[in-house]
Amino acid sequence: CNGLDDNCDVSIDEGIIVTSSTTALGPTTFCQGSTVILQVTHNGTSLQWKKDGLNIPGATGTTYTASTNGSYTCTATSICGSATSMSIIVVVNKNPKAIITAVGPTTFCAGGSVTLKVQIVAGATYQWYKGPILIPGATGSNYVATTSGNYRCRVTKTASGCFKNSNTIAVSVPCRETDSTFESKSTILKIYPNPCRTNFTLNAQISTTENQATLVIYDAIGAVVYEEIVNIKNGVIETNIALNSNIPSGIFIIRLVLEGKSYTNQLVLQN
């Protein structure tokens, strides 16, 4: 493109065509926070990357890292002319919202608990973590925390696989079993037969003027499987419990709440 017959074939600047071809060095559909590198092959003397037909300021190298939705091209220019590549469409899927809250105090004594809830997201699944450790089976929108730790929930969109980790909620259980808010599980709350299948009798003798207490049964991951208000007569609780036969076998925690105190014991269900 210099106006001369450089190869002495009586033709000036023949066969000089500017070319520009782009390729993606990775998937062009991905989740927020990821990127894809676009690369151009050309014979021009200068380059300009464009998004949706508009120049991207400063994007004049042989590669460009795309992180947002758009149609990307690259124009190569020389004194012979210019050429624009075919477009590459980049699709960035949004990550879901991930927000958890505590339904109650997050500091309590042994035997207590707090329910953590995640904001519901349509078409999403949930997985709870304690610190960096995945909690097996904790895949609901609620989780009942009974021990100290930093809890969070990962929310994943089923269609795209995009996920986001929620904020962290710290749960603290500072009280020891000898504190006044906790009573020995072996002497206060009795269960028989234990192990059992679904039916058992619960007995407790407590010095109280109250006539009712709350009984809650949790499975191994802290989910509530049974809850009932039980009657107290002359400081004695004696009640027969019939659990749903669909509840699988395993180890469960029975918690009796009365006057701010918790009385717990372990229940074993077997086939």
PDB file of C-alpha atoms in Angstrom:
ATOM      1  CA  CYS A   1       0.000   0.000   0.000  1.00  0.00           C
ATOM      2  CA  ASN A   2       2.823   2.376  -0.863  1.00  0.00           C
ATOM      3  CA  GLY A   3       1.789   3.286  -4.430  1.00  0.00           C
ATOM      4  CA  LEU A   4       4.797   1.413  -5.927  1.00  0.00           C
ATOM      5  CA  ASP A   5       5.240  -1.697  -8.043  1.00  0.00           C
ATOM      6  CA  ASP A   6       7.375  -3.421  -5.389  1.00  0.00           C
ATOM      7  CA  ASN A   7       7.670  -6.777  -7.184  1.00  0.00           C
ATOM      8  CA  CYS A   8       8.045  -5.276 -10.660  1.00  0.00           C
ATOM      9  CA  ASP A   9       5.043  -7.048 -12.141  1.00  0.00           C
ATOM     10  CA  VAL A  10       3.531  -3.879 -13.600  1.00  0.00           C
ATOM     11  CA  SER A  11       0.805  -3.933 -10.900  1.00  0.00           C
ATOM     12  CA  ILE A  12       0.709  -1.525  -7.973  1.00  0.00           C
ATOM     13  CA  ASP A  13      -0.397  -2.635  -4.480  1.00  0.00           C
ATOM     14  CA  GLU A  14      -2.091  -5.726  -5.838  1.00  0.00           C
ATOM     15  CA  GLY A  15      -3.534  -8.461  -3.593  1.00  0.00           C
ATOM     16  CA  ILE A  16      -3.225  -6.481  -0.359  1.00  0.00           C
ATOM     17  CA  ILE A  17      -6.258  -7.365   1.780  1.00  0.00           C
ATOM     18  CA  VAL A  18      -6.564  -6.555   5.475  1.00  0.00           C
ATOM     19  CA  THR A  19      -7.830  -9.497   7.596  1.00  0.00           C
ATOM     20  CA  SER A  20      -9.134  -9.826  11.138  1.00  0.00           C
ATOM     21  CA  SER A  21     -10.349 -13.058  12.792  1.00  0.00           C
ATOM     22  CA  THR A  22     -11.255 -13.501  16.470  1.00  0.00           C
ATOM     23  CA  THR A  23     -11.498 -16.617  18.628  1.00  0.00           C
ATOM     24  CA  ALA A  24     -12.519 -17.235  22.247  1.00  0.00           C
ATOM     25  CA  LEU A  25     -10.013 -19.002  24.486  1.00  0.00           C
ATOM     26  CA  GLY A  26     -12.711 -20.547  26.670  1.00  0.00           C
ATOM     27  CA  PRO A  27     -16.486 -20.765  27.167  1.00  0.00           C
ATOM     28  CA  THR A  28     -18.412 -17.639  26.132  1.00  0.00           C
ATOM     29  CA  THR A  29     -21.319 -18.368  28.495  1.00  0.00           C
ATOM     30  CA  PHE A  30     -20.419 -18.222  32.179  1.00  0.00           C
ATOM     31  CA  CYS A  31     -21.450 -16.889  35.599  1.00  0.00           C
ATOM     32  CA  GLN A  32     -20.860 -13.461  37.095  1.00  0.00           C
ATOM     33  CA  GLY A  33     -17.295 -13.105  38.322  1.00  0.00           C
ATOM     34  CA  SER A  34     -15.776 -15.177  35.507  1.00  0.00           C
ATOM     35  CA  THR A  35     -14.216 -13.948  32.242  1.00  0.00           C
ATOM     36  CA  VAL A  36     -13.196 -15.168  28.797  1.00  0.00           C
ATOM     37  CA  ILE A  37     -10.141 -14.098  26.804  1.00  0.00           C
ATOM     38  CA  LEU A  38     -10.801 -13.133  23.181  1.00  0.00           C
ATOM     39  CA  GLN A  39      -7.892 -13.272  20.720  1.00  0.00           C
ATOM     40  CA  VAL A  40      -7.474 -11.744  17.243  1.00  0.00           C
ATOM     41  CA  THR A  41      -5.416 -12.937  14.272  1.00  0.00           C
ATOM     42  CA  HIS A  42      -4.767 -10.095  11.767  1.00  0.00           C
ATOM     43  CA  ASN A  43      -2.398  -8.476   9.289  1.00  0.00           C
ATOM     44  CA  GLY A  44      -3.146  -4.862  10.108  1.00  0.00           C
ATOM     45  CA  THR A  45      -0.909  -2.307  11.773  1.00  0.00           C
ATOM     46  CA  SER A  46      -3.380  -1.287  14.511  1.00  0.00           C
ATOM     47  CA  LEU A  47      -6.304  -2.857  16.344  1.00  0.00           C
ATOM     48  CA  GLN A  48      -9.483  -1.700  18.031  1.00  0.00           C
ATOM     49  CA  TRP A  49     -11.832  -3.971  20.022  1.00  0.00           C
ATOM     50  CA  LYS A  50     -15.528  -3.141  20.017  1.00  0.00           C
ATOM     51  CA  LYS A  51     -18.528  -4.144  22.108  1.00  0.00           C
ATOM     52  CA  ASP A  52     -21.923  -3.893  20.433  1.00  0.00           C
ATOM     53  CA  GLY A  53     -20.307  -1.825  17.652  1.00  0.00           C
ATOM     54  CA  LEU A  54     -18.764   0.774  19.993  1.00  0.00           C
ATOM     55  CA  ASN A  55     -15.044   1.197  20.625  1.00  0.00           C
ATOM     56  CA  ILE A  56     -13.797  -0.136  23.962  1.00  0.00           C
ATOM     57  CA  PRO A  57     -11.415   2.551  25.269  1.00  0.00           C
ATOM     58  CA  GLY A  58      -7.832   1.290  25.521  1.00  0.00           C
ATOM     59  CA  ALA A  59      -8.654  -2.139  24.032  1.00  0.00           C
ATOM     60  CA  THR A  60      -6.029  -2.165  21.251  1.00  0.00           C
ATOM     61  CA  GLY A  61      -4.072  -5.361  21.938  1.00  0.00           C
ATOM     62  CA  THR A  62      -4.227  -8.790  20.348  1.00  0.00           C
ATOM     63  CA  THR A  63      -6.330 -10.074  23.288  1.00  0.00           C
ATOM     64  CA  TYR A  64      -9.239  -8.693  25.258  1.00  0.00           C
ATOM     65  CA  THR A  65     -10.736 -10.082  28.484  1.00  0.00           C
ATOM     66  CA  ALA A  66     -14.536  -9.926  28.355  1.00  0.00           C
ATOM     67  CA  SER A  67     -16.500  -9.986  31.605  1.00  0.00           C
ATOM     68  CA  THR A  68     -19.933  -8.619  30.568  1.00  0.00           C
ATOM     69  CA  ASN A  69     -22.722  -9.476  28.122  1.00  0.00           C
ATOM     70  CA  GLY A  70     -22.212  -8.254  24.578  1.00  0.00           C
ATOM     71  CA  SER A  71     -21.248  -8.779  20.960  1.00  0.00           C
ATOM     72  CA  TYR A  72     -17.468  -8.412  20.579  1.00  0.00           C
ATOM     73  CA  THR A  73     -15.523  -7.689  17.390  1.00  0.00           C
ATOM     74  CA  CYS A  74     -12.033  -6.465  16.530  1.00  0.00           C
ATOM     75  CA  THR A  75     -11.152  -4.080  13.690  1.00  0.00           C
ATOM     76  CA  ALA A  76      -7.693  -4.292  12.125  1.00  0.00           C
ATOM     77  CA  THR A  77      -6.474  -1.238  10.197  1.00  0.00           C
ATOM     78  CA  SER A  78      -3.524  -0.473   7.886  1.00  0.00           C
ATOM     79  CA  ILE A  79      -2.849   2.048   5.141  1.00  0.00           C
ATOM     80  CA  CYS A  80      -4.451  -0.483   2.806  1.00  0.00           C
ATOM     81  CA  GLY A  81      -7.792  -0.347   4.569  1.00  0.00           C
ATOM     82  CA  SER A  82      -9.521  -2.080   7.476  1.00  0.00           C
ATOM     83  CA  ALA A  83     -11.364  -5.286   8.319  1.00  0.00           C
ATOM     84  CA  THR A  84     -13.700  -6.179  11.168  1.00  0.00           C
ATOM     85  CA  SER A  85     -13.924  -9.719  12.513  1.00  0.00           C
ATOM     86  CA  MET A  86     -17.056 -11.776  12.909  1.00  0.00           C
ATOM     87  CA  SER A  87     -18.688 -11.110  16.268  1.00  0.00           C
ATOM     88  CA  ILE A  88     -18.381 -13.319  19.339  1.00  0.00           C
ATOM     89  CA  ILE A  89     -21.421 -13.282  21.634  1.00  0.00           C
ATOM     90  CA  VAL A  90     -20.631 -13.363  25.355  1.00  0.00           C
ATOM     91  CA  VAL A  91     -23.421 -14.306  27.778  1.00  0.00           C
ATOM     92  CA  VAL A  92     -22.939 -13.676  31.517  1.00  0.00           C
ATOM     93  CA  ASN A  93     -25.506 -15.358  33.792  1.00  0.00           C
ATOM     94  CA  LYS A  94     -26.323 -13.513  37.014  1.00  0.00           C
ATOM     95  CA  ASN A  95     -25.544 -15.104  40.353  1.00  0.00           C
ATOM     96  CA  PRO A  96     -28.545 -15.557  42.687  1.00  0.00           C
ATOM     97  CA  LYS A  97     -29.109 -13.526  45.826  1.00  0.00           C
ATOM     98  CA  ALA A  98     -27.866 -15.217  48.994  1.00  0.00           C
ATOM     99  CA  ILE A  99     -29.021 -13.628  52.251  1.00  0.00           C
ATOM    100  CA  ILE A 100     -29.491 -15.419  55.575  1.00  0.00           C
ATOM    101  CA  THR A 101     -31.040 -14.173  58.800  1.00  0.00           C
ATOM    102  CA  ALA A 102     -31.407 -15.559  62.307  1.00  0.00           C
ATOM    103  CA  VAL A 103     -34.868 -16.079  63.773  1.00  0.00           C
ATOM    104  CA  GLY A 104     -33.914 -15.390  67.371  1.00  0.00           C
ATOM    105  CA  PRO A 105     -30.799 -14.852  69.512  1.00  0.00           C
ATOM    106  CA  THR A 106     -27.559 -16.345  68.184  1.00  0.00           C
ATOM    107  CA  THR A 107     -26.032 -16.666  71.643  1.00  0.00           C
ATOM    108  CA  PHE A 108     -27.584 -19.244  73.972  1.00  0.00           C
ATOM    109  CA  CYS A 109     -26.704 -21.986  76.417  1.00  0.00           C
ATOM    110  CA  ALA A 110     -26.154 -25.667  75.711  1.00  0.00           C
ATOM    111  CA  GLY A 111     -29.397 -27.336  74.696  1.00  0.00           C
ATOM    112  CA  GLY A 112     -30.645 -24.191  72.973  1.00  0.00           C
ATOM    113  CA  SER A 113     -30.845 -23.469  69.273  1.00  0.00           C
ATOM    114  CA  VAL A 114     -31.517 -20.797  66.683  1.00  0.00           C
ATOM    115  CA  THR A 115     -33.195 -21.172  63.306  1.00  0.00           C
ATOM    116  CA  LEU A 116     -31.289 -19.683  60.375  1.00  0.00           C
ATOM    117  CA  LYS A 117     -33.283 -18.840  57.245  1.00  0.00           C
ATOM    118  CA  VAL A 118     -32.149 -18.124  53.710  1.00  0.00           C
ATOM    119  CA  GLN A 119     -34.069 -15.807  51.398  1.00  0.00           C
ATOM    120  CA  ILE A 120     -35.984 -17.990  48.934  1.00  0.00           C
ATOM    121  CA  VAL A 121     -34.822 -17.806  45.310  1.00  0.00           C
ATOM    122  CA  ALA A 122     -37.002 -19.310  42.565  1.00  0.00           C
ATOM    123  CA  GLY A 123     -35.391 -22.260  40.796  1.00  0.00           C
ATOM    124  CA  ALA A 124     -32.528 -22.529  43.282  1.00  0.00           C
ATOM    125  CA  THR A 125     -31.068 -25.159  45.612  1.00  0.00           C
ATOM    126  CA  TYR A 126     -29.451 -24.596  49.010  1.00  0.00           C
ATOM    127  CA  GLN A 127     -26.501 -26.017  50.912  1.00  0.00           C
ATOM    128  CA  TRP A 128     -25.563 -24.974  54.447  1.00  0.00           C
ATOM    129  CA  TYR A 129     -22.000 -24.778  55.729  1.00  0.00           C
ATOM    130  CA  LYS A 130     -20.442 -24.482  59.164  1.00  0.00           C
ATOM    131  CA  GLY A 131     -17.189 -22.647  58.565  1.00  0.00           C
ATOM    132  CA  PRO A 132     -15.643 -24.233  55.453  1.00  0.00           C
ATOM    133  CA  ILE A 133     -17.310 -27.604  56.127  1.00  0.00           C
ATOM    134  CA  LEU A 134     -20.407 -28.702  54.215  1.00  0.00           C
ATOM    135  CA  ILE A 135     -23.201 -29.887  56.547  1.00  0.00           C
ATOM    136  CA  PRO A 136     -24.451 -33.208  55.093  1.00  0.00           C
ATOM    137  CA  GLY A 137     -28.158 -33.214  54.330  1.00  0.00           C
ATOM    138  CA  ALA A 138     -28.609 -29.523  55.202  1.00  0.00           C
ATOM    139  CA  THR A 139     -30.247 -28.540  51.931  1.00  0.00           C
ATOM    140  CA  GLY A 140     -33.425 -26.787  53.055  1.00  0.00           C
ATOM    141  CA  SER A 141     -34.209 -23.086  53.257  1.00  0.00           C
ATOM    142  CA  ASN A 142     -33.984 -23.301  57.076  1.00  0.00           C
ATOM    143  CA  TYR A 143     -31.297 -24.711  59.329  1.00  0.00           C
ATOM    144  CA  VAL A 144     -31.455 -25.149  63.111  1.00  0.00           C
ATOM    145  CA  ALA A 145     -28.029 -24.401  64.618  1.00  0.00           C
ATOM    146  CA  THR A 146     -27.361 -25.974  68.012  1.00  0.00           C
ATOM    147  CA  THR A 147     -23.572 -25.558  68.293  1.00  0.00           C
ATOM    148  CA  SER A 148     -21.083 -22.706  68.072  1.00  0.00           C
ATOM    149  CA  GLY A 149     -19.760 -21.798  64.637  1.00  0.00           C
ATOM    150  CA  ASN A 150     -19.938 -19.511  61.631  1.00  0.00           C
ATOM    151  CA  TYR A 151     -22.849 -20.528  59.413  1.00  0.00           C
ATOM    152  CA  ARG A 152     -23.543 -19.630  55.784  1.00  0.00           C
ATOM    153  CA  CYS A 153     -25.612 -20.947  52.885  1.00  0.00           C
ATOM    154  CA  ARG A 154     -24.671 -21.443  49.238  1.00  0.00           C
ATOM    155  CA  VAL A 155     -27.550 -20.683  46.853  1.00  0.00           C
ATOM    156  CA  THR A 156     -27.278 -22.261  43.387  1.00  0.00           C
ATOM    157  CA  LYS A 157     -29.474 -21.583  40.361  1.00  0.00           C
ATOM    158  CA  THR A 158     -30.467 -24.950  38.957  1.00  0.00           C
ATOM    159  CA  ALA A 159     -30.707 -23.833  35.312  1.00  0.00           C
ATOM    160  CA  SER A 160     -27.318 -22.117  35.028  1.00  0.00           C
ATOM    161  CA  GLY A 161     -25.319 -23.632  37.875  1.00  0.00           C
ATOM    162  CA  CYS A 162     -24.382 -20.130  39.030  1.00  0.00           C
ATOM    163  CA  PHE A 163     -24.068 -19.802  42.802  1.00  0.00           C
ATOM    164  CA  LYS A 164     -23.385 -17.295  45.543  1.00  0.00           C
ATOM    165  CA  ASN A 165     -22.327 -17.716  49.155  1.00  0.00           C
ATOM    166  CA  SER A 166     -24.415 -15.862  51.711  1.00  0.00           C
ATOM    167  CA  ASN A 167     -23.328 -13.623  54.513  1.00  0.00           C
ATOM    168  CA  THR A 168     -22.036 -15.415  57.620  1.00  0.00           C
ATOM    169  CA  ILE A 169     -23.879 -15.609  60.945  1.00  0.00           C
ATOM    170  CA  ALA A 170     -21.850 -16.441  64.045  1.00  0.00           C
ATOM    171  CA  VAL A 171     -23.574 -18.672  66.602  1.00  0.00           C
ATOM    172  CA  SER A 172     -22.164 -18.814  70.128  1.00  0.00           C
ATOM    173  CA  VAL A 173     -22.950 -21.362  72.844  1.00  0.00           C
ATOM    174  CA  PRO A 174     -20.888 -20.073  75.793  1.00  0.00           C
ATOM    175  CA  CYS A 175     -22.740 -21.734  78.691  1.00  0.00           C
ATOM    176  CA  ARG A 176     -21.435 -24.939  80.243  1.00  0.00           C
ATOM    177  CA  GLU A 177     -23.647 -27.832  81.273  1.00  0.00           C
ATOM    178  CA  THR A 178     -23.196 -26.831  84.913  1.00  0.00           C
ATOM    179  CA  ASP A 179     -24.773 -23.411  84.361  1.00  0.00           C
ATOM    180  CA  SER A 180     -28.199 -22.796  85.873  1.00  0.00           C
ATOM    181  CA  THR A 181     -29.837 -22.661  82.448  1.00  0.00           C
ATOM    182  CA  PHE A 182     -29.013 -26.305  81.698  1.00  0.00           C
ATOM    183  CA  GLU A 183     -29.879 -29.499  83.528  1.00  0.00           C
ATOM    184  CA  SER A 184     -28.344 -32.944  83.285  1.00  0.00           C
ATOM    185  CA  LYS A 185     -29.923 -34.866  80.457  1.00  0.00           C
ATOM    186  CA  SER A 186     -29.568 -38.241  82.178  1.00  0.00           C
ATOM    187  CA  THR A 187     -31.456 -37.409  85.397  1.00  0.00           C
ATOM    188  CA  ILE A 188     -34.191 -35.014  84.246  1.00  0.00           C
ATOM    189  CA  LEU A 189     -35.496 -36.239  80.886  1.00  0.00           C
ATOM    190  CA  LYS A 190     -36.084 -39.976  80.586  1.00  0.00           C
ATOM    191  CA  ILE A 191     -37.161 -41.961  77.515  1.00  0.00           C
ATOM    192  CA  TYR A 192     -38.342 -45.561  77.345  1.00  0.00           C
ATOM    193  CA  PRO A 193     -38.032 -47.752  75.466  1.00  0.00           C
ATOM    194  CA  ASN A 194     -34.850 -46.346  73.936  1.00  0.00           C
ATOM    195  CA  PRO A 195     -33.963 -47.418  71.239  1.00  0.00           C
ATOM    196  CA  CYS A 196     -37.446 -47.688  69.761  1.00  0.00           C
ATOM    197  CA  ARG A 197     -39.152 -47.541  66.368  1.00  0.00           C
ATOM    198  CA  THR A 198     -41.729 -44.756  66.489  1.00  0.00           C
ATOM    199  CA  ASN A 199     -43.556 -45.008  69.848  1.00  0.00           C
ATOM    200  CA  PHE A 200     -42.022 -44.179  73.210  1.00  0.00           C
ATOM    201  CA  THR A 201     -42.847 -42.643  76.588  1.00  0.00           C
ATOM    202  CA  LEU A 202     -41.217 -39.482  77.887  1.00  0.00           C
ATOM    203  CA  ASN A 203     -40.959 -38.812  81.632  1.00  0.00           C
ATOM    204  CA  ALA A 204     -39.567 -35.830  83.529  1.00  0.00           C
ATOM    205  CA  GLN A 205     -39.855 -34.621  87.103  1.00  0.00           C
ATOM    206  CA  ILE A 206     -39.221 -30.894  87.380  1.00  0.00           C
ATOM    207  CA  SER A 207     -39.690 -28.447  90.233  1.00  0.00           C
ATOM    208  CA  THR A 208     -41.943 -25.849  88.576  1.00  0.00           C
ATOM    209  CA  THR A 209     -45.238 -24.013  88.969  1.00  0.00           C
ATOM    210  CA  GLU A 210     -45.843 -24.078  85.214  1.00  0.00           C
ATOM    211  CA  ASN A 211     -48.408 -26.442  83.743  1.00  0.00           C
ATOM    212  CA  GLN A 212     -47.037 -26.714  80.193  1.00  0.00           C
ATOM    213  CA  ALA A 213     -43.664 -27.097  78.418  1.00  0.00           C
ATOM    214  CA  THR A 214     -42.500 -27.247  74.803  1.00  0.00           C
ATOM    215  CA  LEU A 215     -41.143 -30.526  73.460  1.00  0.00           C
ATOM    216  CA  VAL A 216     -39.057 -30.482  70.253  1.00  0.00           C
ATOM    217  CA  ILE A 217     -37.268 -33.371  68.505  1.00  0.00           C
ATOM    218  CA  TYR A 218     -34.379 -32.665  66.109  1.00  0.00           C
ATOM    219  CA  ASP A 219     -32.676 -34.978  63.656  1.00  0.00           C
ATOM    220  CA  ALA A 220     -28.887 -35.230  63.245  1.00  0.00           C
ATOM    221  CA  ILE A 221     -28.671 -32.110  61.059  1.00  0.00           C
ATOM    222  CA  GLY A 222     -30.815 -29.949  63.323  1.00  0.00           C
ATOM    223  CA  ALA A 223     -34.099 -30.150  61.440  1.00  0.00           C
ATOM    224  CA  VAL A 224     -37.285 -30.290  63.537  1.00  0.00           C
ATOM    225  CA  VAL A 225     -39.124 -33.600  63.057  1.00  0.00           C
ATOM    226  CA  TYR A 226     -41.645 -33.258  65.906  1.00  0.00           C
ATOM    227  CA  GLU A 227     -42.967 -30.498  68.173  1.00  0.00           C
ATOM    228  CA  GLU A 228     -45.658 -30.539  70.841  1.00  0.00           C
ATOM    229  CA  ILE A 229     -46.878 -28.650  73.914  1.00  0.00           C
ATOM    230  CA  VAL A 230     -46.904 -31.152  76.799  1.00  0.00           C
ATOM    231  CA  ASN A 231     -48.772 -30.857  80.086  1.00  0.00           C
ATOM    232  CA  ILE A 232     -47.172 -30.760  83.530  1.00  0.00           C
ATOM    233  CA  LYS A 233     -49.050 -32.107  86.546  1.00  0.00           C
ATOM    234  CA  ASN A 234     -47.562 -31.592  90.001  1.00  0.00           C
ATOM    235  CA  GLY A 235     -44.111 -31.163  88.480  1.00  0.00           C
ATOM    236  CA  VAL A 236     -44.328 -34.396  86.488  1.00  0.00           C
ATOM    237  CA  ILE A 237     -44.422 -34.833  82.726  1.00  0.00           C
ATOM    238  CA  GLU A 238     -45.557 -38.229  81.482  1.00  0.00           C
ATOM    239  CA  THR A 239     -46.547 -38.423  77.837  1.00  0.00           C
ATOM    240  CA  ASN A 240     -46.651 -41.001  75.063  1.00  0.00           C
ATOM    241  CA  ILE A 241     -45.158 -39.945  71.732  1.00  0.00           C
ATOM    242  CA  ALA A 242     -46.001 -41.522  68.370  1.00  0.00           C
ATOM    243  CA  LEU A 243     -43.684 -40.344  65.602  1.00  0.00           C
ATOM    244  CA  ASN A 244     -44.423 -40.537  61.897  1.00  0.00           C
ATOM    245  CA  SER A 245     -43.396 -43.955  60.592  1.00  0.00           C
ATOM    246  CA  ASN A 246     -41.735 -42.257  57.594  1.00  0.00           C
ATOM    247  CA  ILE A 247     -39.018 -40.809  59.829  1.00  0.00           C
ATOM    248  CA  PRO A 248     -35.832 -42.777  59.075  1.00  0.00           C
ATOM    249  CA  SER A 249     -33.841 -44.570  61.738  1.00  0.00           C
ATOM    250  CA  GLY A 250     -30.990 -42.690  63.390  1.00  0.00           C
ATOM    251  CA  ILE A 251     -29.991 -40.591  66.393  1.00  0.00           C
ATOM    252  CA  PHE A 252     -32.260 -37.706  67.439  1.00  0.00           C
ATOM    253  CA  ILE A 253     -32.132 -35.020  70.124  1.00  0.00           C
ATOM    254  CA  ILE A 254     -35.148 -34.436  72.374  1.00  0.00           C
ATOM    255  CA  ARG A 255     -35.331 -30.990  73.927  1.00  0.00           C
ATOM    256  CA  LEU A 256     -37.785 -29.872  76.613  1.00  0.00           C
ATOM    257  CA  VAL A 257     -38.025 -26.094  77.101  1.00  0.00           C
ATOM    258  CA  LEU A 258     -39.447 -24.708  80.321  1.00  0.00           C
ATOM    259  CA  GLU A 259     -38.963 -21.363  82.094  1.00  0.00           C
ATOM    260  CA  GLY A 260     -35.948 -20.483  79.953  1.00  0.00           C
ATOM    261  CA  LYS A 261     -34.226 -23.804  80.710  1.00  0.00           C
ATOM    262  CA  SER A 262     -33.541 -26.667  78.331  1.00  0.00           C
ATOM    263  CA  TYR A 263     -33.585 -30.346  79.237  1.00  0.00           C
ATOM    264  CA  THR A 264     -32.181 -32.685  76.580  1.00  0.00           C
ATOM    265  CA  ASN A 265     -31.643 -36.355  75.922  1.00  0.00           C
ATOM    266  CA  GLN A 266     -30.799 -38.597  73.028  1.00  0.00           C
ATOM    267  CA  LEU A 267     -33.348 -40.771  71.240  1.00  0.00           C
ATOM    268  CA  VAL A 268     -32.392 -43.672  68.985  1.00  0.00           C
ATOM    269  CA  LEU A 269     -34.871 -44.789  66.325  1.00  0.00           C
ATOM    270  CA  GLN A 270     -34.266 -48.157  64.721  1.00  0.00           C
ATOM    271  CA  ASN A 271     -36.015 -50.350  62.207  1.00  0.00           C
TER     272      ASN A 271
END
